[in-house]
mmCIF file with all atom_site columns, C-alpha atoms in Angstrom:
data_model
loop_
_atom_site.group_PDB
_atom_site.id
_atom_site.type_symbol
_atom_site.label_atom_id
_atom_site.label_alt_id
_atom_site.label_comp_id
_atom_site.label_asym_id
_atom_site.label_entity_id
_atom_site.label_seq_id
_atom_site.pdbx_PDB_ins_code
_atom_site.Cartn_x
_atom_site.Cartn_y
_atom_site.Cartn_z
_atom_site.occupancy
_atom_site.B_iso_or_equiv
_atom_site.pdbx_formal_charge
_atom_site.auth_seq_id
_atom_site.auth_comp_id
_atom_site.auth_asym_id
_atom_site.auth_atom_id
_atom_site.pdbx_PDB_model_num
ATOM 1   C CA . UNK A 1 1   ? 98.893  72.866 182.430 1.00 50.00 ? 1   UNK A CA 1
ATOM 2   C CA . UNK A 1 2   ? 97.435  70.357 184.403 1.00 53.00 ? 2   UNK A CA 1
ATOM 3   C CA . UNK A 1 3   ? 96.642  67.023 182.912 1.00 59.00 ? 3   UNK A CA 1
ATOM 4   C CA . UNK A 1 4   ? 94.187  64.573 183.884 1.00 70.00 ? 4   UNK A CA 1
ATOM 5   C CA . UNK A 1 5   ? 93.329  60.653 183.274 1.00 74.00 ? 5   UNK A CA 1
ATOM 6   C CA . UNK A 1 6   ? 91.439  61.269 180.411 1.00 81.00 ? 6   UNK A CA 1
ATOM 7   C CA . UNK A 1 7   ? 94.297  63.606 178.638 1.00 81.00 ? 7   UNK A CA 1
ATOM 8   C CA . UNK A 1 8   ? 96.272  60.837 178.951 1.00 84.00 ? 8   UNK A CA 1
ATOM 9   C CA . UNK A 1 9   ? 94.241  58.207 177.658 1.00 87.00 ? 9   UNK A CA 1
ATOM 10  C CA . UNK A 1 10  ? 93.082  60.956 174.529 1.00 87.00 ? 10  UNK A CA 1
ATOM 11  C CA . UNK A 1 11  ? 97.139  61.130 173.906 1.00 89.00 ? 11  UNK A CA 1
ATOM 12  C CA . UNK A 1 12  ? 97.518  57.475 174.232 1.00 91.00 ? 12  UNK A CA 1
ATOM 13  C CA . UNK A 1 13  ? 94.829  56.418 171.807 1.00 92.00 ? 13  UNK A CA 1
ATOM 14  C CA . UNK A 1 14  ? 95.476  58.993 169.429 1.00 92.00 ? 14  UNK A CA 1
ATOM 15  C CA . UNK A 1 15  ? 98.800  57.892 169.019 1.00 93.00 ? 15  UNK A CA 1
ATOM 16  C CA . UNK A 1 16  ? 98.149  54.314 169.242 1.00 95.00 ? 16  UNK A CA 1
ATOM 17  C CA . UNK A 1 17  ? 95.381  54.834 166.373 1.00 94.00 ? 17  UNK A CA 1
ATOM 18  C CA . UNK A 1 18  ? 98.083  56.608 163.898 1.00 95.00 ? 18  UNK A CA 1
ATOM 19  C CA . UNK A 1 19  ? 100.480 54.010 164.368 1.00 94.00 ? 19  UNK A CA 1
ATOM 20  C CA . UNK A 1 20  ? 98.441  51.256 164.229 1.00 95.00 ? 20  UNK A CA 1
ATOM 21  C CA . UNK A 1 21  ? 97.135  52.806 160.688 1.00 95.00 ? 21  UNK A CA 1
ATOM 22  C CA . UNK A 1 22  ? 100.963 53.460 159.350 1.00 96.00 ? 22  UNK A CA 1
ATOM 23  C CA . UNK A 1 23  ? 101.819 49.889 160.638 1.00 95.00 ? 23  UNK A CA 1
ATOM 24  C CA . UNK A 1 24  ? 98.861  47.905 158.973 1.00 95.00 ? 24  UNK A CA 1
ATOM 25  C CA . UNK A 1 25  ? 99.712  50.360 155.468 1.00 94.00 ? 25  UNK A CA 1
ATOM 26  C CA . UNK A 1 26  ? 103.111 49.443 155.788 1.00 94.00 ? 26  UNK A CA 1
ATOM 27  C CA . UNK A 1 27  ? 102.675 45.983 156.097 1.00 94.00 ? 27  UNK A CA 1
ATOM 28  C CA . UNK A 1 28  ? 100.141 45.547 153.326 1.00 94.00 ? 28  UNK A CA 1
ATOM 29  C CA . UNK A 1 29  ? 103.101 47.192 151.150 1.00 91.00 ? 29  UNK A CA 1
ATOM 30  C CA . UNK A 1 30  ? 101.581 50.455 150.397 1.00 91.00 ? 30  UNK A CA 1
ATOM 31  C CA . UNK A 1 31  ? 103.832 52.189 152.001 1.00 92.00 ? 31  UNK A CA 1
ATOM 32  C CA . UNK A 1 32  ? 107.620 52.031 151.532 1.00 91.00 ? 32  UNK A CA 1
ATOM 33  C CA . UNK A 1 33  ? 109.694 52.237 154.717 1.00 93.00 ? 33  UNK A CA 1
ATOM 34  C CA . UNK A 1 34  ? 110.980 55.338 153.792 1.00 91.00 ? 34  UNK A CA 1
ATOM 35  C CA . UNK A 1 35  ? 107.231 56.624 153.659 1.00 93.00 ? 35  UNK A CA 1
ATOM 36  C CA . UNK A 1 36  ? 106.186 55.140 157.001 1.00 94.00 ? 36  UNK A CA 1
ATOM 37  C CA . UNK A 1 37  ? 109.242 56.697 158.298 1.00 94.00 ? 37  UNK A CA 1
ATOM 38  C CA . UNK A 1 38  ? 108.207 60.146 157.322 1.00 94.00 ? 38  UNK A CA 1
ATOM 39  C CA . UNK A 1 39  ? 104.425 60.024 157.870 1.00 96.00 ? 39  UNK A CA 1
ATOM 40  C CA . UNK A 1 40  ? 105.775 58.684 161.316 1.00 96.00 ? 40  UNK A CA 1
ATOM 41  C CA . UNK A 1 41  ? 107.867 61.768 162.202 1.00 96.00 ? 41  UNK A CA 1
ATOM 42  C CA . UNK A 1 42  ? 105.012 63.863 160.266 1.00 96.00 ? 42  UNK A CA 1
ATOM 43  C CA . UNK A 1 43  ? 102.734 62.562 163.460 1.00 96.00 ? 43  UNK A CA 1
ATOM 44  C CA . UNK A 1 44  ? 105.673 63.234 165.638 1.00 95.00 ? 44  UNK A CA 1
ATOM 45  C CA . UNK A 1 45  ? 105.913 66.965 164.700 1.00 96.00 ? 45  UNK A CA 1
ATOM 46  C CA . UNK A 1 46  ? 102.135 67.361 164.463 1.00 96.00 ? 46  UNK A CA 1
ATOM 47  C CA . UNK A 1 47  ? 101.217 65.902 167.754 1.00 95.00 ? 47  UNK A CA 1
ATOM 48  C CA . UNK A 1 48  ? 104.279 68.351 169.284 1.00 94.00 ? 48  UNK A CA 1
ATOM 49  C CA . UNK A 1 49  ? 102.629 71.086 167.467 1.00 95.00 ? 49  UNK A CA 1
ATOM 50  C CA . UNK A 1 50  ? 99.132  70.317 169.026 1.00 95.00 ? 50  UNK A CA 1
ATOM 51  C CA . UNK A 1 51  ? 100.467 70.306 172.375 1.00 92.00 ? 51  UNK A CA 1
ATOM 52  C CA . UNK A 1 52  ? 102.466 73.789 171.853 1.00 92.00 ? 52  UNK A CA 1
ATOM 53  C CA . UNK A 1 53  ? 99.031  75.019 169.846 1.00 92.00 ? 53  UNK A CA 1
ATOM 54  C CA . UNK A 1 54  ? 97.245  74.243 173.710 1.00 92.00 ? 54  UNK A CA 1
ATOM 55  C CA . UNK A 1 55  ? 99.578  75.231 176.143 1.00 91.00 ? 55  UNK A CA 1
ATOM 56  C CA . UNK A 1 56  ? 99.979  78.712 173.734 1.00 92.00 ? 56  UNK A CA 1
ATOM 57  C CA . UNK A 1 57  ? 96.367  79.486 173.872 1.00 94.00 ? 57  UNK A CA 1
ATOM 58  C CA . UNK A 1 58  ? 95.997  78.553 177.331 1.00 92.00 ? 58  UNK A CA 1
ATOM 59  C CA . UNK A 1 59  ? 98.068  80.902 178.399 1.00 92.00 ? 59  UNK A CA 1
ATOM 60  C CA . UNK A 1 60  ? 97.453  83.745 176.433 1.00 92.00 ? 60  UNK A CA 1
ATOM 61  C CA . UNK A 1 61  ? 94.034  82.673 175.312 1.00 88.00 ? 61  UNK A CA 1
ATOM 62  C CA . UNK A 1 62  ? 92.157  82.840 171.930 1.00 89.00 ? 62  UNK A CA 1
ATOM 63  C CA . UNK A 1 63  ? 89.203  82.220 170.021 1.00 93.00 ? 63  UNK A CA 1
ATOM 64  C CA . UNK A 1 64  ? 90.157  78.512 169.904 1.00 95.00 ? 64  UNK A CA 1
ATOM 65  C CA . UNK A 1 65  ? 89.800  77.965 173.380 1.00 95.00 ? 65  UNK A CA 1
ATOM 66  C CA . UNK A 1 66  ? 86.040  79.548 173.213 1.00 95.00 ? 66  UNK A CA 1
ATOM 67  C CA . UNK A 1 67  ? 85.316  77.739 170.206 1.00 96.00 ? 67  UNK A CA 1
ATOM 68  C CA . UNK A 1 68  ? 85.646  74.758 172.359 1.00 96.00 ? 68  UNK A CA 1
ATOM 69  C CA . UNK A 1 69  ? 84.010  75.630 175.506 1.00 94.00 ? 69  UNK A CA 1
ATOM 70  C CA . UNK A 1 70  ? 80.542  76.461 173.036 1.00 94.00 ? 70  UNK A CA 1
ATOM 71  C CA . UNK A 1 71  ? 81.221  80.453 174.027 1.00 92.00 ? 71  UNK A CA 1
ATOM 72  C CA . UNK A 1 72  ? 82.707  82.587 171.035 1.00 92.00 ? 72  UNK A CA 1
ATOM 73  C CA . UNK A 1 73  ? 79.269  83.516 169.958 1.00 90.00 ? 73  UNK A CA 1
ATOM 74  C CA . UNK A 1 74  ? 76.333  82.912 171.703 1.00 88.00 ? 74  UNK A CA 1
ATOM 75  C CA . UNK A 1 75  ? 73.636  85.578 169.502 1.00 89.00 ? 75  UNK A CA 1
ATOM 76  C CA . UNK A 1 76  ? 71.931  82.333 168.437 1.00 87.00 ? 76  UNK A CA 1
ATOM 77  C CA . UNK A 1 77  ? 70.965  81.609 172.412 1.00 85.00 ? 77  UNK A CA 1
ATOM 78  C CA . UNK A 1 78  ? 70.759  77.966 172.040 1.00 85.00 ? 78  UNK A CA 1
ATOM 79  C CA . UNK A 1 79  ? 70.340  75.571 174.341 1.00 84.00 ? 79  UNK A CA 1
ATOM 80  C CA . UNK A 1 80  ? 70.476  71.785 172.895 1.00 89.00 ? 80  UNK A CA 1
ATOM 81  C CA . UNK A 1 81  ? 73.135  70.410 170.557 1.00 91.00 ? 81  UNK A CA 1
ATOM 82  C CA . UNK A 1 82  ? 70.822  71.018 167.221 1.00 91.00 ? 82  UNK A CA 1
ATOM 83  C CA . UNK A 1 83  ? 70.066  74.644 168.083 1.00 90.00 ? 83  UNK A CA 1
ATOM 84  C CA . UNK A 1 84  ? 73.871  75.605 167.862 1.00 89.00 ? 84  UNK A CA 1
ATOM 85  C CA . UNK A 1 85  ? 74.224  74.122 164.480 1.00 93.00 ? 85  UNK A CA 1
ATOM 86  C CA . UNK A 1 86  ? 74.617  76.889 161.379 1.00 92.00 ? 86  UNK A CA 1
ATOM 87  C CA . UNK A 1 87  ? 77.631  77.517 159.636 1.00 92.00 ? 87  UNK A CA 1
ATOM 88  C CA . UNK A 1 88  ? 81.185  79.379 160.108 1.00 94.00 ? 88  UNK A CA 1
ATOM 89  C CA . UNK A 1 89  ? 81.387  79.832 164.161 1.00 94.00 ? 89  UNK A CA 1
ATOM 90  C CA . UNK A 1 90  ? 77.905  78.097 164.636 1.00 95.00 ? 90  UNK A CA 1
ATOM 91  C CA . UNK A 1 91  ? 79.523  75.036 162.766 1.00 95.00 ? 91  UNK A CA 1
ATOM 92  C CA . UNK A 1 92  ? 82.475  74.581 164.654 1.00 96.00 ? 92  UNK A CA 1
ATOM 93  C CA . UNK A 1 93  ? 80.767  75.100 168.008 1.00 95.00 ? 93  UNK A CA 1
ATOM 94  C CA . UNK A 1 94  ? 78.297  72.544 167.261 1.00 96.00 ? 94  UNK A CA 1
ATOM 95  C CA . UNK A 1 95  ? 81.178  70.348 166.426 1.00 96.00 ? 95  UNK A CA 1
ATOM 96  C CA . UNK A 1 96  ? 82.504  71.012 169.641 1.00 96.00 ? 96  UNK A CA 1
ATOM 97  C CA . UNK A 1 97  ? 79.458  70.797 172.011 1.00 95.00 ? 97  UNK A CA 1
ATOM 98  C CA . UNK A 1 98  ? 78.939  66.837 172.420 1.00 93.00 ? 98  UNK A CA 1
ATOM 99  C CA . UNK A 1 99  ? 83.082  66.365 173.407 1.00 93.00 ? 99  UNK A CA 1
ATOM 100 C CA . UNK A 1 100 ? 83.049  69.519 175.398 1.00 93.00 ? 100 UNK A CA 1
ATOM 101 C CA . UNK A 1 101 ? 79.481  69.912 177.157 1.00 90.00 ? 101 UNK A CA 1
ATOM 102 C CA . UNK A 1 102 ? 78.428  66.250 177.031 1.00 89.00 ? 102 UNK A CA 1
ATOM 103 C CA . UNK A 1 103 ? 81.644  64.260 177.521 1.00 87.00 ? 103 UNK A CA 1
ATOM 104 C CA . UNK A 1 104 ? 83.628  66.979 179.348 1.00 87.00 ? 104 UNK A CA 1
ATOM 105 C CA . UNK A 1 105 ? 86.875  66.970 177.293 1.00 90.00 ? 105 UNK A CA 1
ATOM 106 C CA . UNK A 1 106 ? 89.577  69.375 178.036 1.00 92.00 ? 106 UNK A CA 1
ATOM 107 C CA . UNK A 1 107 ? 90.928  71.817 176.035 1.00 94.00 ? 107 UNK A CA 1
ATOM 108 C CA . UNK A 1 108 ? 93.805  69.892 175.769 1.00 92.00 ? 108 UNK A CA 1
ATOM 109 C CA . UNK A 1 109 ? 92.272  66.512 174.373 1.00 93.00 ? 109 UNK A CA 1
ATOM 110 C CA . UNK A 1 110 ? 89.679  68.707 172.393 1.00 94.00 ? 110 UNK A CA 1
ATOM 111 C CA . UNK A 1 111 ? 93.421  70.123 170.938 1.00 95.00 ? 111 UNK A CA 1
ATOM 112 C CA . UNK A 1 112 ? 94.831  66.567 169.917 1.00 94.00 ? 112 UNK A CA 1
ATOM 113 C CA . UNK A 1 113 ? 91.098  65.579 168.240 1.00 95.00 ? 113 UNK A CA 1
ATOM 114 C CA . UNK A 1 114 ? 91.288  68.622 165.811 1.00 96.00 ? 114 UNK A CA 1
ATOM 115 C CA . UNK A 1 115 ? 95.123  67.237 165.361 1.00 96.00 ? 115 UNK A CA 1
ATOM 116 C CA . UNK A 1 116 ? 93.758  63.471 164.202 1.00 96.00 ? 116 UNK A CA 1
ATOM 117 C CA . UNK A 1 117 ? 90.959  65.630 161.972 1.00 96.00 ? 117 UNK A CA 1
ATOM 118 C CA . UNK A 1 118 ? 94.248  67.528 160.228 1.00 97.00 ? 118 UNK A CA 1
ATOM 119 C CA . UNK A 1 119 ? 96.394  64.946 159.936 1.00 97.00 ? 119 UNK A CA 1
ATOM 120 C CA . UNK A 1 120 ? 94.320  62.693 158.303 1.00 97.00 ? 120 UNK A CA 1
ATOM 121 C CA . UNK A 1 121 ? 94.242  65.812 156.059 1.00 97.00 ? 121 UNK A CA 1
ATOM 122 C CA . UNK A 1 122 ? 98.147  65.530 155.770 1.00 97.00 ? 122 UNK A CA 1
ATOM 123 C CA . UNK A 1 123 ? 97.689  62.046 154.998 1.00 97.00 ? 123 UNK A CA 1
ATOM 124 C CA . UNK A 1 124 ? 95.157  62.921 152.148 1.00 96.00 ? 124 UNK A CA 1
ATOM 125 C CA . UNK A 1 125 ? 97.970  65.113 151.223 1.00 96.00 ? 125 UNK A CA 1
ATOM 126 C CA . UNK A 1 126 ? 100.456 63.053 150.882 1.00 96.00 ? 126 UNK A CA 1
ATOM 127 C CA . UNK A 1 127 ? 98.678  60.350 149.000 1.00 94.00 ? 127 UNK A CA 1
ATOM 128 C CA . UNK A 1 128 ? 97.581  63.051 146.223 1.00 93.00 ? 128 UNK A CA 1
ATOM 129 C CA . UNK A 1 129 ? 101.265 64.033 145.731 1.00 92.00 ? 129 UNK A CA 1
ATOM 130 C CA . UNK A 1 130 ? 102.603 60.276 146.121 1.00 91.00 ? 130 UNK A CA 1
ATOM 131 C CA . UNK A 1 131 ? 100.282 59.692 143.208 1.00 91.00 ? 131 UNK A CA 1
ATOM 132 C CA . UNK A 1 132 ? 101.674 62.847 140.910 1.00 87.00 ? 132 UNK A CA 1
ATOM 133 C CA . UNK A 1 133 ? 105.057 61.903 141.696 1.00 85.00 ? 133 UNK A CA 1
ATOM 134 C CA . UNK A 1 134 ? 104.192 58.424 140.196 1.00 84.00 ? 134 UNK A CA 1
ATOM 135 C CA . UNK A 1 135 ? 102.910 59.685 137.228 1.00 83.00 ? 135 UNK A CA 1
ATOM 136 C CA . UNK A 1 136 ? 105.691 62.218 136.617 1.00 79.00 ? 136 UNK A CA 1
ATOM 137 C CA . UNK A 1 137 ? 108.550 60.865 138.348 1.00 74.00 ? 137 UNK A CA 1
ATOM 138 C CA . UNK A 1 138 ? 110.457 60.443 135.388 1.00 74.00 ? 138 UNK A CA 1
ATOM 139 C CA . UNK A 1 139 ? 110.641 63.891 134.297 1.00 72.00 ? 139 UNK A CA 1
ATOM 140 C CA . UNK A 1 140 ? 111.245 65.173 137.731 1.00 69.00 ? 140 UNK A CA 1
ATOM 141 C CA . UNK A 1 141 ? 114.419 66.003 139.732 1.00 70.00 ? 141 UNK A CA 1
ATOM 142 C CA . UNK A 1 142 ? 114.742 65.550 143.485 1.00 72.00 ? 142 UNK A CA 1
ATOM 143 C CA . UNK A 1 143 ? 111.116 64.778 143.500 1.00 74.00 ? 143 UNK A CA 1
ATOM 144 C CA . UNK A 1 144 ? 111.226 63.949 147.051 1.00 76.00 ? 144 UNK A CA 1
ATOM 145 C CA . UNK A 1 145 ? 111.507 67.467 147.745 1.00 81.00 ? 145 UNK A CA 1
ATOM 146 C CA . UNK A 1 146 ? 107.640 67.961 146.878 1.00 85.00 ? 146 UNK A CA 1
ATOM 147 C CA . UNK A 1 147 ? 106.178 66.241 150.360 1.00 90.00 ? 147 UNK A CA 1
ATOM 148 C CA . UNK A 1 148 ? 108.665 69.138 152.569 1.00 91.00 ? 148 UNK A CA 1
ATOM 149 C CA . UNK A 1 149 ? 105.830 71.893 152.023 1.00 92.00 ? 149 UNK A CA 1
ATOM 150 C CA . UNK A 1 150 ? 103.569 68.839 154.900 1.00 95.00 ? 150 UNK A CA 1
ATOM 151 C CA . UNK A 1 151 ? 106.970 69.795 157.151 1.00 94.00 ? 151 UNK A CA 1
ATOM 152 C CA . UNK A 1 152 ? 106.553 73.667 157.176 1.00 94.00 ? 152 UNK A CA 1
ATOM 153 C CA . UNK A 1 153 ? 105.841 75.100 160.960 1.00 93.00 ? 153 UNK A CA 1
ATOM 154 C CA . UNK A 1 154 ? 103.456 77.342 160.181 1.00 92.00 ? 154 UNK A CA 1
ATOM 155 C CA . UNK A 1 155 ? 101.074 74.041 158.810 1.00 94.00 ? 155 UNK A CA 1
ATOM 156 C CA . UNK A 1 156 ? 101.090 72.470 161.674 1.00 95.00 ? 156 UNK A CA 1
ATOM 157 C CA . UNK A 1 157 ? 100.639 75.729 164.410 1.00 91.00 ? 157 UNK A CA 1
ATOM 158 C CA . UNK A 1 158 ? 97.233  76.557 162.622 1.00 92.00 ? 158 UNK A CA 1
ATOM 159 C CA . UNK A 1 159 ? 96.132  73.030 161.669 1.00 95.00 ? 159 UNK A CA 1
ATOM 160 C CA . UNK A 1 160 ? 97.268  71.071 164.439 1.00 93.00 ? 160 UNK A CA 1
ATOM 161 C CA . UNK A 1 161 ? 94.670  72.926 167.355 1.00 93.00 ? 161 UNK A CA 1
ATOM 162 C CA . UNK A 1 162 ? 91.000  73.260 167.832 1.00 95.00 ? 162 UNK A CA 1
ATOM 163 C CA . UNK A 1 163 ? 90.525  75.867 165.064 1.00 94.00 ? 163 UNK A CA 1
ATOM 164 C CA . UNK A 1 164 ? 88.597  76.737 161.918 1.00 95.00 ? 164 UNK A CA 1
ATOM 165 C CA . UNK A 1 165 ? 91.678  76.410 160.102 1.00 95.00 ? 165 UNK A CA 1
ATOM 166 C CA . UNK A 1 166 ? 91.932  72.572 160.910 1.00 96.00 ? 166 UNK A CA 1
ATOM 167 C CA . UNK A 1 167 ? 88.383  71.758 159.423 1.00 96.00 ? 167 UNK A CA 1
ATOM 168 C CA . UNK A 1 168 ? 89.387  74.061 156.394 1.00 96.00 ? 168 UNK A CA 1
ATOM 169 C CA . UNK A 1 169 ? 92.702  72.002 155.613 1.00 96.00 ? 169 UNK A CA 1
ATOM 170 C CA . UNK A 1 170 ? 90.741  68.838 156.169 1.00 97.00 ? 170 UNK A CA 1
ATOM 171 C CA . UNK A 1 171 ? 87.763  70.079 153.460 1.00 96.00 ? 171 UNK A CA 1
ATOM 172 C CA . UNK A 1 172 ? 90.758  70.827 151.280 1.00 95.00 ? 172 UNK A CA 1
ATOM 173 C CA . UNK A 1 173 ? 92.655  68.062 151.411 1.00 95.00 ? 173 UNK A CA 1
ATOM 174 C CA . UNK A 1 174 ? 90.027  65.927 150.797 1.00 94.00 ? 174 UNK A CA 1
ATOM 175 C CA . UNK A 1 175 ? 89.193  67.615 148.126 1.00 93.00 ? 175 UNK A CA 1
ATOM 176 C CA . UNK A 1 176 ? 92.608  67.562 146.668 1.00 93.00 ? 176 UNK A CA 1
ATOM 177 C CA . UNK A 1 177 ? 92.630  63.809 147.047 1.00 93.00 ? 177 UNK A CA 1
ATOM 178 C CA . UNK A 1 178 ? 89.472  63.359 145.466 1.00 92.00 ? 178 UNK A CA 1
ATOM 179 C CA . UNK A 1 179 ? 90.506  65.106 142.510 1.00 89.00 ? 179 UNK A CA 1
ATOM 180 C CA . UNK A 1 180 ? 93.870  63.279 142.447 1.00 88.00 ? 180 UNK A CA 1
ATOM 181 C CA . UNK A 1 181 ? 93.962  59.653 143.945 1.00 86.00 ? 181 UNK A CA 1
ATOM 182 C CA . UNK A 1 182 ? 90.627  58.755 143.842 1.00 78.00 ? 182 UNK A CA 1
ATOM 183 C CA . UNK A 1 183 ? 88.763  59.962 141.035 1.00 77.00 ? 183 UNK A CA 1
ATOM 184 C CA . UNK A 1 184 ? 85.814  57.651 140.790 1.00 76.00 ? 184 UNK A CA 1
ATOM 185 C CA . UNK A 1 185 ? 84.118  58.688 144.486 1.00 80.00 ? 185 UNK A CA 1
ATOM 186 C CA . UNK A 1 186 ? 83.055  62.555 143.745 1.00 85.00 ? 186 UNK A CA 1
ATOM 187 C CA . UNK A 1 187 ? 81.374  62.158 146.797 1.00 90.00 ? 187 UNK A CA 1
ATOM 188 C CA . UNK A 1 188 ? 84.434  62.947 148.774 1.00 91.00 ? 188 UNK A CA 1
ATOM 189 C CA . UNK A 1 189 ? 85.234  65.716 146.939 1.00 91.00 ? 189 UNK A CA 1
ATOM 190 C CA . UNK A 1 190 ? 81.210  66.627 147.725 1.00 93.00 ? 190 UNK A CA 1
ATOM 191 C CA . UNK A 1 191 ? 81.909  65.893 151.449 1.00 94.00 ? 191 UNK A CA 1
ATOM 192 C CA . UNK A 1 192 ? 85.341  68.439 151.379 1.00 94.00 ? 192 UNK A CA 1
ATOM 193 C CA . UNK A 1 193 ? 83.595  71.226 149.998 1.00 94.00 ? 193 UNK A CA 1
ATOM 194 C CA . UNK A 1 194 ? 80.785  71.060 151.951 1.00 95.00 ? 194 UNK A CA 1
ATOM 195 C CA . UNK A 1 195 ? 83.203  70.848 155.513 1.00 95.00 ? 195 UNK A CA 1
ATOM 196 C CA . UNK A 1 196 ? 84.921  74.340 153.933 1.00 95.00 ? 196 UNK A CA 1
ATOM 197 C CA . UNK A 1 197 ? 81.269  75.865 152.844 1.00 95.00 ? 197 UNK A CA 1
ATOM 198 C CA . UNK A 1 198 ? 80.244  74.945 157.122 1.00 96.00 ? 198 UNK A CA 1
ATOM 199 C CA . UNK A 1 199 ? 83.491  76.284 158.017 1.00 95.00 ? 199 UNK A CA 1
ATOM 200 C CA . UNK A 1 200 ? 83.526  79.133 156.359 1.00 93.00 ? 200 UNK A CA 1
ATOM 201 C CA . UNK A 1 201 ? 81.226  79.810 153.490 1.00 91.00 ? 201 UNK A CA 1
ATOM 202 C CA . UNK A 1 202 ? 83.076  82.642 151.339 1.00 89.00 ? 202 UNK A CA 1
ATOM 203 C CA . UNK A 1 203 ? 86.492  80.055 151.044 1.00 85.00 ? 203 UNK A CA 1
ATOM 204 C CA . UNK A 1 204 ? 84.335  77.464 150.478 1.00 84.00 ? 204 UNK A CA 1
ATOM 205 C CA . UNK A 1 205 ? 82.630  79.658 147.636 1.00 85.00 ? 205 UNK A CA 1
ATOM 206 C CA . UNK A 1 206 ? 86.006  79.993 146.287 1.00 84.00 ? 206 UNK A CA 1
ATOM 207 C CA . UNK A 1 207 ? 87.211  76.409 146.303 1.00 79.00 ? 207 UNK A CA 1
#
């Protein structure tokens, strides 16, 4: 895997951005230190997982890695960035054709964008079961134990790459949040269904 300048500056920023976010939450005391420390090593394993997610499907290859290069379905024959919009594979390749055929991203960096997109989606996560552990921590035991399902391996392998699957967790979790946390902006539960419905319309359908 060979990496270039800009791989490292997309790794650099990226990280720099989470931690800058965690930090500034932190210090406005809205997160404990026991939270920052796990959203922390919740990046950690995420950002790991992005990199395994790459150096997986450039090896043995994928739909992920033609998702980004604009070629897992080309029956729509388009040409500019607006003629490759439409929904399920149209979506995402659309997504993908401005960082990928405009400012030449890798794979790789393509890889730890969709990570940012689903861990902001983790983070959505974790607020909307912060906020049901406040309101039922009383009557719950080891109620810590809720936030391990964001640890599980599988989570971050599909989420943490270029992939449909990243958009749909996104769409979900902001959904979940909306519906949880913040109650009083349906538009964000609006803008989470519609990502899923783009994504993939039947799921969306269902959610």
């Amino acid at each position: 895997m060979n990496l270039e300048s800009l791989d490292y500056f997309i790794f650099g920023f990226s990280n720099l951005l989470v931690l800058s976010f965690l930090v500034y939450r932190y210090k406005n005391k809205i997160y404990s230190k026991l939270e920052l420390g796990m959203l922390t090593l919740l990046w950690g394993v995420h950002f790991t997982f992005s990199l395994v997610f790459a150096f997986y499907i450039l090896r043995n290859g994928g739909d992920s890695y033609r998702y980004w290069t604009v070629t897992a379905d080309s029956s729509q024959y388009a040409s500019t960035w607006m003629e490759h919009f439409g929904v399920n594979t149209f979506f995402i390749q659309w997504l993908n054709y401005l960082p990928y055929k405009v400012l030449g991203l890798s794979y790789l960096s393509g890889s730890v964008l969709y990570a940012i997109i689903s861990y902001v989606g983790l983070i959505l996560m974790f607020e909307g079961i912060r906020f049901l552990i406040s309101l039922y921590k009383n009557s719950l035991a080891y109620f810590q134990l809720l936030y391990l399902p964001l640890f599980l391996p599988g989570l971050h392998f599909w989420t943490a790459g270029v992939s449909k699957e990243a958009l749909l967790f996104f769409g979900l979790a902001l959904m979940f949040y909306a519906f949880s946390v913040n109650r009083h902006q349906p538009f964000l539960a609006l803008l989470g269904l519609m990502t899923c419905l783009l994504v993939r319309p039947f799921i969306g359908f269902v959610f």
